């Protein structure tokens, strides 16, 4: 039997050793995570469709991205994401092989290799004053056999070599009072025209020699009607501008150095001219386009030099720049909307009445109208001209149209997410048939036999492919119903374009999308912006009958006092249930912990006048709200004036235009920071839905510390005014960071600490009773992370067992912010080698699982760091009891473990936020990180202690059990046989020993 036990232990050790590795294998990529790459809303596009090489289009976007896209499928060839302060001002192609970009308000000029996107050179352009940034890449101008790039920026005109980026010459316009608006290079000329305005009425033109920057002549003229500094280039010697009243178009000609003005009233061109005109940006020779109200007017300059209306378009229209055809003509495109159709027309520049191309395409209404269009031509097999159009839509999506079809589309609006929430999927209602059970059983057996072959390294390549397919299928991660572990959810995201997307957490696909009407530009709301998303209705008791919904909050303007708009959207269907244009503004939204009988959550909307508005506006909600009226408090942060104020509700609003759901507020307290020494740079509070498992914390000596748990705590970080700028802008002596923990009900400051010689930015996260924040230490020239933990001393007496037995403890006494808290804090600081963009913390269903900090690094990756490394009780030589508790020995730096990057080898370019959502399985949290890219994965901070992994081999477990039973049975038989042989051997030996005695006794018997 001992042999059987030894064999059993050996097999058990082999099995257990097979489950020690926690790395991600190549065939596991994509099973629990997904990564999507985007570019954002396109601003500039240049086609590159030469016969040699792959056809592509190079684009720059509002997310500061430069990318090369495949014209066949829309896939990204290469991409570069510039910094958040490196906005792209212009882009073009030079020498047929370099992509030229101008960025950072004209201060940075770069050349990128067209095939692979490698940067060839970079030139920093200096100037003396801010100005408009203009990029001009002539196609037929050379200086000493070098193609020249002209850049006007920072008040200077630069001539830059396209080969190496050297500045050939520089002309400073700082001494001139002219505000330059355009730079023109006439065909077959070595003279550059620089056009601008002085004041509101003087028009200036400078003639610059392209070879050396010599000023040949300067002409100026004054127009009595004034200008609004909007011009459209009609030809190399003519521009059209708007007068100061925006009621006249002024044709400005500058032939042979003579400037002349010819104004034309818009009312003379149109039957009606109410409203103010705006010149549309376009580059079509001999034509100009204006927008008047919601009417687009295309005008042509006749041979007599007069303006003539060629078309008035009432529908939304986008006009492209002109391109040159092989015949020497020019062509441009118009994209016009009509219901669910878009009409694409390509016209020749010299003949408006004929169309080179006319196509109509049905388009999804959820994409909105076309904002921009770029065209490219190609030669068909019949030697005629064909055209392809790249269209940028209102929702920031990108479409390529060719031959009357959409070749491909990209949802690049997802690169500009501003808020995220989650929604549960529907409950599965279907029953299961016997045939389905039998089929599933067969598939289960087949799958585990294939996995067994893979485990034993007996699988051929076809089996490996089948194993991967079965894993993806068996995971059921893309089903549209809930799972018992809570892994399958919908991510509801709101983009800057005012569009909602529902993303499936299983594979990241778009389940539905909705372009909100309330966040679209209109006469009543000319500048709508989205603000936040909130969960509105979460059915629990009526989960089979009711659908969950979300609340979308926005405003009609950039200022905080602009009127608000709200929308209610069904998260299952993506349909807009209702939308409201509010008469009041929205400065703050407070979700309340109360629901009505339909499980709609109550919300308070605070306007700019500190009035609170209750939603939903129904009597039941009002009665629930009045029962808790005295327990509702909120606060506001005025960062500009460094003031934090606390408020409580007072009574119903007074006035004729208000309803019973409006309430006045009263200021309870305020914390005023001295503006001469402190400026608020960061505030953070706990998640409202965070679950804390226990308030008690058992420490090494079997003592108990009680966490100070309150949802009313606010972490505030202030910095000295001189240290507001970038790192290094202030000396250590004049820079400091002060952190506070404030109770937002009473305004009481529970903790204050100063970090001398430190500077922001400060990134922080607040969870349970602790806060972790990141900043820069100027004295040590390193980043630091600090932790503060808060404990409740008033419950220290509960450790007396006799008080507990006699019922004299205070464990059942409710915690009130108005009771004087007896708190004690513990803090510690550590060096951290990375700069940080965002910090979040894992969250689980019951709060039992250990916490991990999720740190978004400057390298656009997410690092998971165990909270134990940020324990303020760490010491250099922890005792044995502290080691058993899990206290890690103190080091001055926090470790960076390469395997702790939850994003693995991918980067979430332009990382802006990290969202964590608890799953139903306590060990697991769901992570969603977004920026220009999107990334989703599942994390188990304490490993999956409450479940088996999806790829666990049940077949191998069954075979192992059978093998162990067989081994035990065989060894038992062998043991029995051995024991029997031993008995026989013993008996035979006994007989042999007794034989001589018998022989010896025989003679005596005779």
GROMACS .gro file of C-alpha atoms in nm, residues 360-733:
model
  374
  360UNK     CA    1  -2.635   5.817  -5.522
  361UNK     CA    2  -2.578   5.590  -5.226
  362UNK     CA    3  -2.804   5.478  -4.944
  363UNK     CA    4  -2.641   5.553  -4.610
  364UNK     CA    5  -2.718   5.477  -4.248
  365UNK     CA    6  -2.895   5.773  -4.089
  366UNK     CA    7  -2.691   5.718  -3.771
  367UNK     CA    8  -2.381   5.856  -3.945
  368UNK     CA    9  -2.523   6.207  -3.980
  369UNK     CA   10  -2.423   6.446  -4.256
  370UNK     CA   11  -2.094   6.471  -4.446
  371UNK     CA   12  -1.849   6.717  -4.292
  372UNK     CA   13  -1.559   6.683  -4.536
  373UNK     CA   14  -1.484   6.514  -4.866
  374UNK     CA   15  -1.154   6.440  -5.041
  375UNK     CA   16  -1.141   6.301  -5.396
  376UNK     CA   17  -0.889   6.115  -5.606
  377UNK     CA   18  -0.900   6.021  -5.974
  378UNK     CA   19  -0.775   5.716  -6.161
  379UNK     CA   20  -0.779   5.596  -6.521
  380UNK     CA   21  -1.026   5.324  -6.606
  381UNK     CA   22  -0.959   5.048  -6.857
  382UNK     CA   23  -1.156   5.243  -7.121
  383UNK     CA   24  -0.918   5.540  -7.063
  384UNK     CA   25  -1.190   5.751  -6.896
  385UNK     CA   26  -1.156   5.916  -6.558
  386UNK     CA   27  -1.284   5.738  -6.251
  387UNK     CA   28  -1.313   5.893  -5.906
  388UNK     CA   29  -1.305   5.775  -5.548
  389UNK     CA   30  -1.429   5.989  -5.260
  390UNK     CA   31  -1.314   5.980  -4.899
  391UNK     CA   32  -1.596   6.120  -4.684
  392UNK     CA   33  -1.574   6.228  -4.319
  393UNK     CA   34  -1.916   6.201  -4.155
  394UNK     CA   35  -2.076   6.388  -3.869
  395UNK     CA   36  -2.018   6.097  -3.629
  396UNK     CA   37  -1.643   6.110  -3.718
  397UNK     CA   38  -1.666   5.786  -3.920
  398UNK     CA   39  -1.470   5.753  -4.243
  399UNK     CA   40  -1.608   5.612  -4.571
  400UNK     CA   41  -1.450   5.538  -4.907
  401UNK     CA   42  -1.692   5.553  -5.201
  402UNK     CA   43  -1.609   5.420  -5.543
  403UNK     CA   44  -1.828   5.314  -5.837
  404UNK     CA   45  -2.148   5.377  -5.646
  405UNK     CA   46  -2.059   5.157  -5.350
  406UNK     CA   47  -1.909   5.193  -5.006
  407UNK     CA   48  -1.574   5.013  -5.036
  408UNK     CA   49  -1.505   5.030  -4.664
  409UNK     CA   50  -1.594   5.228  -4.353
  410UNK     CA   51  -1.423   5.297  -4.021
  411UNK     CA   52  -1.589   5.389  -3.689
  412UNK     CA   53  -1.323   5.640  -3.591
  413UNK     CA   54  -1.560   5.823  -3.362
  414UNK     CA   55  -1.458   5.564  -3.101
  415UNK     CA   56  -1.121   5.741  -3.079
  416UNK     CA   57  -1.287   6.030  -2.891
  417UNK     CA   58  -1.482   5.866  -2.606
  418UNK     CA   59  -1.576   6.110  -2.330
  419UNK     CA   60  -1.766   5.881  -2.089
  420UNK     CA   61  -1.840   5.512  -2.031
  421UNK     CA   62  -2.096   5.311  -1.838
  422UNK     CA   63  -2.209   4.948  -1.851
  423UNK     CA   64  -2.533   4.760  -1.900
  424UNK     CA   65  -2.630   4.401  -1.838
  425UNK     CA   66  -2.731   4.181  -2.133
  426UNK     CA   67  -3.078   4.023  -2.158
  427UNK     CA   68  -3.158   3.710  -1.961
  428UNK     CA   69  -3.166   3.397  -2.176
  429UNK     CA   70  -3.528   3.289  -2.218
  430UNK     CA   71  -3.504   2.991  -2.451
  431UNK     CA   72  -3.538   2.634  -2.331
  432UNK     CA   73  -3.297   2.353  -2.422
  433UNK     CA   74  -3.405   2.052  -2.628
  434UNK     CA   75  -3.285   1.694  -2.583
  435UNK     CA   76  -3.131   1.695  -2.931
  436UNK     CA   77  -2.936   2.008  -2.841
  437UNK     CA   78  -2.812   1.848  -2.520
  438UNK     CA   79  -2.696   1.539  -2.709
  439UNK     CA   80  -2.524   1.755  -2.971
  440UNK     CA   81  -2.354   1.963  -2.703
  441UNK     CA   82  -2.242   1.646  -2.522
  442UNK     CA   83  -2.087   1.514  -2.843
  443UNK     CA   84  -1.914   1.846  -2.907
  444UNK     CA   85  -1.795   1.850  -2.545
  445UNK     CA   86  -1.637   1.506  -2.574
  446UNK     CA   87  -1.486   1.590  -2.912
  447UNK     CA   88  -1.341   1.915  -2.783
  448UNK     CA   89  -1.183   1.760  -2.476
  449UNK     CA   90  -1.030   1.477  -2.680
  450UNK     CA   91  -0.870   1.739  -2.905
  451UNK     CA   92  -0.745   1.929  -2.600
  452UNK     CA   93  -0.603   1.606  -2.462
  453UNK     CA   94  -0.415   1.548  -2.786
  454UNK     CA   95  -0.279   1.900  -2.762
  455UNK     CA   96  -0.174   1.848  -2.400
  456UNK     CA   97   0.008   1.527  -2.491
  457UNK     CA   98   0.168   1.702  -2.793
  458UNK     CA   99   0.001   1.460  -3.035
  459UNK     CA  100  -0.202   1.719  -3.225
  460UNK     CA  101  -0.128   1.792  -3.589
  461UNK     CA  102  -0.163   2.144  -3.737
  462UNK     CA  103  -0.527   2.080  -3.832
  463UNK     CA  104  -0.602   1.976  -3.476
  464UNK     CA  105  -0.436   2.293  -3.343
  465UNK     CA  106  -0.660   2.506  -3.565
  466UNK     CA  107  -0.964   2.306  -3.451
  467UNK     CA  108  -0.863   2.350  -3.085
  468UNK     CA  109  -0.838   2.728  -3.129
  469UNK     CA  110  -1.178   2.740  -3.303
  470UNK     CA  111  -1.336   2.529  -3.029
  471UNK     CA  112  -1.192   2.755  -2.762
  472UNK     CA  113  -1.342   3.061  -2.924
  473UNK     CA  114  -1.674   2.883  -2.973
  474UNK     CA  115  -1.691   2.719  -2.632
  475UNK     CA  116  -1.611   3.043  -2.453
  476UNK     CA  117  -1.949   3.179  -2.568
  477UNK     CA  118  -1.802   3.521  -2.510
  478UNK     CA  119  -1.996   3.685  -2.795
  479UNK     CA  120  -2.345   3.563  -2.702
  480UNK     CA  121  -2.609   3.831  -2.656
  481UNK     CA  122  -2.729   3.695  -2.322
  482UNK     CA  123  -2.600   3.709  -1.966
  483UNK     CA  124  -2.360   3.452  -1.833
  484UNK     CA  125  -2.351   3.322  -1.477
  485UNK     CA  126  -2.003   3.471  -1.419
  486UNK     CA  127  -2.102   3.821  -1.531
  487UNK     CA  128  -1.830   3.845  -1.797
  488UNK     CA  129  -2.064   3.935  -2.083
  489UNK     CA  130  -2.184   4.295  -2.065
  490UNK     CA  131  -2.245   4.596  -2.285
  491UNK     CA  132  -2.007   4.890  -2.268
  492UNK     CA  133  -2.214   5.202  -2.340
  493UNK     CA  134  -1.979   5.477  -2.461
  494UNK     CA  135  -2.049   5.840  -2.549
  495UNK     CA  136  -1.823   6.003  -2.808
  496UNK     CA  137  -1.735   6.365  -2.871
  497UNK     CA  138  -1.952   6.358  -3.184
  498UNK     CA  139  -2.262   6.299  -2.967
  499UNK     CA  140  -2.298   5.937  -3.069
  500UNK     CA  141  -2.367   5.640  -2.841
  501UNK     CA  142  -2.210   5.300  -2.905
  502UNK     CA  143  -2.285   4.969  -2.737
  503UNK     CA  144  -1.975   4.747  -2.741
  504UNK     CA  145  -1.989   4.379  -2.649
  505UNK     CA  146  -1.727   4.292  -2.387
  506UNK     CA  147  -1.674   3.951  -2.547
  507UNK     CA  148  -1.518   4.065  -2.874
  508UNK     CA  149  -1.555   4.442  -2.885
  509UNK     CA  150  -1.800   4.448  -3.176
  510UNK     CA  151  -2.051   4.732  -3.209
  511UNK     CA  152  -2.393   4.593  -3.112
  512UNK     CA  153  -2.575   4.918  -3.193
  513UNK     CA  154  -2.501   5.285  -3.239
  514UNK     CA  155  -2.715   5.595  -3.208
  515UNK     CA  156  -2.643   5.952  -3.317
  516UNK     CA  157  -2.841   6.150  -3.061
  517UNK     CA  158  -3.072   6.412  -3.208
  518UNK     CA  159  -3.038   6.620  -2.891
  519UNK     CA  160  -2.661   6.648  -2.947
  520UNK     CA  161  -2.679   6.740  -3.317
  521UNK     CA  162  -2.627   7.094  -3.438
  522UNK     CA  163  -2.951   7.283  -3.501
  523UNK     CA  164  -3.092   7.635  -3.495
  524UNK     CA  165  -3.201   7.596  -3.133
  525UNK     CA  166  -2.874   7.428  -3.030
  526UNK     CA  167  -2.590   7.560  -3.249
  527UNK     CA  168  -2.304   7.416  -3.042
  528UNK     CA  169  -2.409   7.097  -2.859
  529UNK     CA  170  -2.162   6.900  -2.649
  530UNK     CA  171  -2.200   6.576  -2.455
  531UNK     CA  172  -2.100   6.574  -2.090
  532UNK     CA  173  -2.169   6.244  -1.911
  533UNK     CA  174  -2.349   5.910  -1.905
  534UNK     CA  175  -2.544   5.772  -1.609
  535UNK     CA  176  -2.736   5.453  -1.545
  536UNK     CA  177  -3.102   5.551  -1.545
  537UNK     CA  178  -3.298   5.227  -1.505
  538UNK     CA  179  -3.157   4.890  -1.397
  539UNK     CA  180  -3.438   4.632  -1.375
  540UNK     CA  181  -3.384   4.357  -1.117
  541UNK     CA  182  -3.733   4.247  -1.021
  542UNK     CA  183  -3.860   4.306  -1.376
  543UNK     CA  184  -3.551   4.193  -1.565
  544UNK     CA  185  -3.758   3.973  -1.798
  545UNK     CA  186  -4.003   4.252  -1.888
  546UNK     CA  187  -3.814   4.583  -1.863
  547UNK     CA  188  -3.505   4.695  -2.051
  548UNK     CA  189  -3.228   4.891  -1.880
  549UNK     CA  190  -3.167   5.248  -1.996
  550UNK     CA  191  -2.905   5.520  -1.962
  551UNK     CA  192  -2.923   5.895  -1.912
  552UNK     CA  193  -2.718   6.111  -2.151
  553UNK     CA  194  -2.647   6.463  -2.030
  554UNK     CA  195  -2.529   6.747  -2.253
  555UNK     CA  196  -2.552   7.120  -2.301
  556UNK     CA  197  -2.608   7.361  -2.591
  557UNK     CA  198  -2.286   7.558  -2.560
  558UNK     CA  199  -1.937   7.557  -2.417
  559UNK     CA  200  -2.015   7.767  -2.110
  560UNK     CA  201  -2.151   7.609  -1.793
  561UNK     CA  202  -2.461   7.832  -1.798
  562UNK     CA  203  -2.575   7.711  -2.142
  563UNK     CA  204  -2.913   7.531  -2.152
  564UNK     CA  205  -2.896   7.159  -2.086
  565UNK     CA  206  -3.024   6.864  -2.289
  566UNK     CA  207  -3.095   6.512  -2.165
  567UNK     CA  208  -3.175   6.189  -2.349
  568UNK     CA  209  -3.293   5.850  -2.230
  569UNK     CA  210  -3.175   5.551  -2.435
  570UNK     CA  211  -3.272   5.183  -2.418
  571UNK     CA  212  -2.948   4.986  -2.386
  572UNK     CA  213  -3.089   4.666  -2.543
  573UNK     CA  214  -3.229   4.819  -2.860
  574UNK     CA  215  -3.035   5.145  -2.891
  575UNK     CA  216  -3.359   5.341  -2.935
  576UNK     CA  217  -3.397   5.688  -2.789
  577UNK     CA  218  -3.688   5.664  -2.544
  578UNK     CA  219  -3.717   6.038  -2.484
  579UNK     CA  220  -3.519   6.359  -2.502
  580UNK     CA  221  -3.568   6.691  -2.328
  581UNK     CA  222  -3.441   7.040  -2.406
  582UNK     CA  223  -3.412   7.195  -2.062
  583UNK     CA  224  -3.469   7.557  -1.974
  584UNK     CA  225  -3.202   7.542  -1.706
  585UNK     CA  226  -2.831   7.473  -1.732
  586UNK     CA  227  -2.649   7.164  -1.605
  587UNK     CA  228  -2.337   7.217  -1.401
  588UNK     CA  229  -2.340   6.898  -1.195
  589UNK     CA  230  -2.533   6.569  -1.193
  590UNK     CA  231  -2.580   6.380  -0.865
  591UNK     CA  232  -2.710   6.020  -0.889
  592UNK     CA  233  -2.911   5.948  -0.574
  593UNK     CA  234  -2.922   5.603  -0.407
  594UNK     CA  235  -3.301   5.582  -0.446
  595UNK     CA  236  -3.525   5.422  -0.709
  596UNK     CA  237  -3.896   5.435  -0.778
  597UNK     CA  238  -4.130   5.139  -0.833
  598UNK     CA  239  -4.013   5.102  -1.195
  599UNK     CA  240  -3.651   5.097  -1.071
  600UNK     CA  241  -3.569   5.431  -1.229
  601UNK     CA  242  -3.288   5.594  -1.036
  602UNK     CA  243  -3.342   5.944  -0.900
  603UNK     CA  244  -3.100   6.216  -1.014
  604UNK     CA  245  -3.040   6.574  -0.905
  605UNK     CA  246  -2.931   6.818  -1.176
  606UNK     CA  247  -2.760   7.127  -1.035
  607UNK     CA  248  -2.771   7.438  -1.254
  608UNK     CA  249  -2.541   7.740  -1.264
  609UNK     CA  250  -2.761   7.924  -1.011
  610UNK     CA  251  -2.727   7.640  -0.756
  611UNK     CA  252  -3.083   7.525  -0.803
  612UNK     CA  253  -3.142   7.150  -0.778
  613UNK     CA  254  -3.379   6.985  -1.027
  614UNK     CA  255  -3.516   6.639  -0.954
  615UNK     CA  256  -3.556   6.378  -1.229
  616UNK     CA  257  -3.770   6.186  -1.312
  617UNK     CA  258  -4.040   6.444  -1.268
  618UNK     CA  259  -4.311   6.218  -1.131
  619UNK     CA  260  -4.504   6.233  -0.800
  620UNK     CA  261  -4.361   5.903  -0.675
  621UNK     CA  262  -4.005   6.028  -0.718
  622UNK     CA  263  -4.097   6.348  -0.538
  623UNK     CA  264  -4.239   6.161  -0.239
  624UNK     CA  265  -3.931   5.938  -0.214
  625UNK     CA  266  -3.710   6.244  -0.241
  626UNK     CA  267  -3.891   6.436   0.033
  627UNK     CA  268  -3.847   6.147   0.277
  628UNK     CA  269  -3.470   6.179   0.240
  629UNK     CA  270  -3.468   6.556   0.191
  630UNK     CA  271  -3.264   6.636   0.501
  631UNK     CA  272  -2.996   6.377   0.426
  632UNK     CA  273  -2.891   6.509   0.087
  633UNK     CA  274  -2.573   6.714   0.058
  634UNK     CA  275  -2.342   6.801  -0.227
  635UNK     CA  276  -2.033   7.008  -0.291
  636UNK     CA  277  -1.879   7.211  -0.574
  637UNK     CA  278  -1.518   7.279  -0.665
  638UNK     CA  279  -1.419   7.621  -0.802
  639UNK     CA  280  -1.067   7.553  -0.929
  640UNK     CA  281  -1.017   7.902  -1.072
  641UNK     CA  282  -1.072   8.069  -0.734
  642UNK     CA  283  -0.948   7.772  -0.524
  643UNK     CA  284  -1.272   7.739  -0.326
  644UNK     CA  285  -1.467   7.428  -0.228
  645UNK     CA  286  -1.825   7.479  -0.109
  646UNK     CA  287  -2.074   7.247   0.056
  647UNK     CA  288  -2.450   7.273   0.012
  648UNK     CA  289  -2.773   7.131   0.149
  649UNK     CA  290  -3.127   7.154   0.013
  650UNK     CA  291  -3.345   7.433   0.145
  651UNK     CA  292  -3.695   7.444  -0.004
  652UNK     CA  293  -3.883   7.456  -0.330
  653UNK     CA  294  -3.778   7.720  -0.579
  654UNK     CA  295  -3.973   8.045  -0.578
  655UNK     CA  296  -4.106   8.189  -0.902
  656UNK     CA  297  -4.373   8.148  -1.164
  657UNK     CA  298  -4.165   7.960  -1.419
  658UNK     CA  299  -4.052   7.679  -1.188
  659UNK     CA  300  -4.221   7.354  -1.094
  660UNK     CA  301  -4.242   7.147  -0.777
  661UNK     CA  302  -3.931   6.950  -0.873
  662UNK     CA  303  -3.701   7.250  -0.840
  663UNK     CA  304  -3.531   7.317  -0.505
  664UNK     CA  305  -3.328   7.600  -0.362
  665UNK     CA  306  -3.003   7.524  -0.183
  666UNK     CA  307  -2.811   7.683   0.099
  667UNK     CA  308  -2.437   7.702   0.150
  668UNK     CA  309  -2.325   7.516   0.461
  669UNK     CA  310  -1.951   7.561   0.451
  670UNK     CA  311  -1.662   7.664   0.233
  671UNK     CA  312  -1.291   7.594   0.228
  672UNK     CA  313  -1.102   7.887   0.078
  673UNK     CA  314  -0.743   7.817  -0.016
  674UNK     CA  315  -0.508   8.117  -0.028
  675UNK     CA  316  -0.470   8.189  -0.400
  676UNK     CA  317  -0.127   8.342  -0.347
  677UNK     CA  318   0.012   8.009  -0.223
  678UNK     CA  319  -0.223   7.730  -0.334
  679UNK     CA  320  -0.404   7.636  -0.653
  680UNK     CA  321  -0.634   7.333  -0.683
  681UNK     CA  322  -0.503   7.089  -0.946
  682UNK     CA  323  -0.673   6.760  -0.857
  683UNK     CA  324  -0.978   6.630  -0.670
  684UNK     CA  325  -1.093   6.271  -0.641
  685UNK     CA  326  -1.347   6.075  -0.438
  686UNK     CA  327  -1.457   5.716  -0.390
  687UNK     CA  328  -1.681   5.540  -0.640
  688UNK     CA  329  -2.040   5.559  -0.525
  689UNK     CA  330  -2.098   5.190  -0.600
  690UNK     CA  331  -1.780   5.058  -0.436
  691UNK     CA  332  -1.835   4.760  -0.205
  692UNK     CA  333  -1.627   4.726   0.113
  693UNK     CA  334  -1.621   4.372   0.251
  694UNK     CA  335  -1.519   4.448   0.607
  695UNK     CA  336  -1.437   4.750   0.816
  696UNK     CA  337  -1.195   4.564   1.043
  697UNK     CA  338  -0.834   4.498   0.951
  698UNK     CA  339  -0.644   4.239   1.154
  699UNK     CA  340  -0.276   4.325   1.186
  700UNK     CA  341   0.028   4.119   1.277
  701UNK     CA  342  -0.005   4.117   1.659
  702UNK     CA  343  -0.366   3.997   1.635
  703UNK     CA  344  -0.478   4.350   1.699
  704UNK     CA  345  -0.764   4.506   1.503
  705UNK     CA  346  -0.770   4.841   1.324
  706UNK     CA  347  -1.099   4.984   1.199
  707UNK     CA  348  -1.106   5.151   0.858
  708UNK     CA  349  -1.267   5.492   0.841
  709UNK     CA  350  -1.521   5.421   0.567
  710UNK     CA  351  -1.717   5.719   0.436
  711UNK     CA  352  -1.849   5.802   0.091
  712UNK     CA  353  -1.837   6.170   0.182
  713UNK     CA  354  -1.457   6.202   0.178
  714UNK     CA  355  -1.284   6.413  -0.086
  715UNK     CA  356  -0.913   6.416  -0.169
  716UNK     CA  357  -0.782   6.756  -0.277
  717UNK     CA  358  -0.434   6.841  -0.407
  718UNK     CA  359  -0.311   7.198  -0.435
  719UNK     CA  360   0.013   7.332  -0.575
  720UNK     CA  361   0.200   7.659  -0.546
  721UNK     CA  362   0.108   7.908  -0.822
  722UNK     CA  363   0.464   7.915  -0.961
  723UNK     CA  364   0.455   7.537  -1.007
  724UNK     CA  365   0.139   7.532  -1.221
  725UNK     CA  366   0.336   7.484  -1.544
  726UNK     CA  367   0.536   7.192  -1.676
  727UNK     CA  368   0.782   6.994  -1.466
  728UNK     CA  369   1.091   7.203  -1.402
  729UNK     CA  370   0.918   7.539  -1.450
  730UNK     CA  371   0.975   7.619  -1.083
  731UNK     CA  372   1.264   7.562  -0.844
  732UNK     CA  373   1.227   7.318  -0.551
  733UNK     CA  374   1.225   7.608  -0.305
   0.00000   0.00000   0.00000
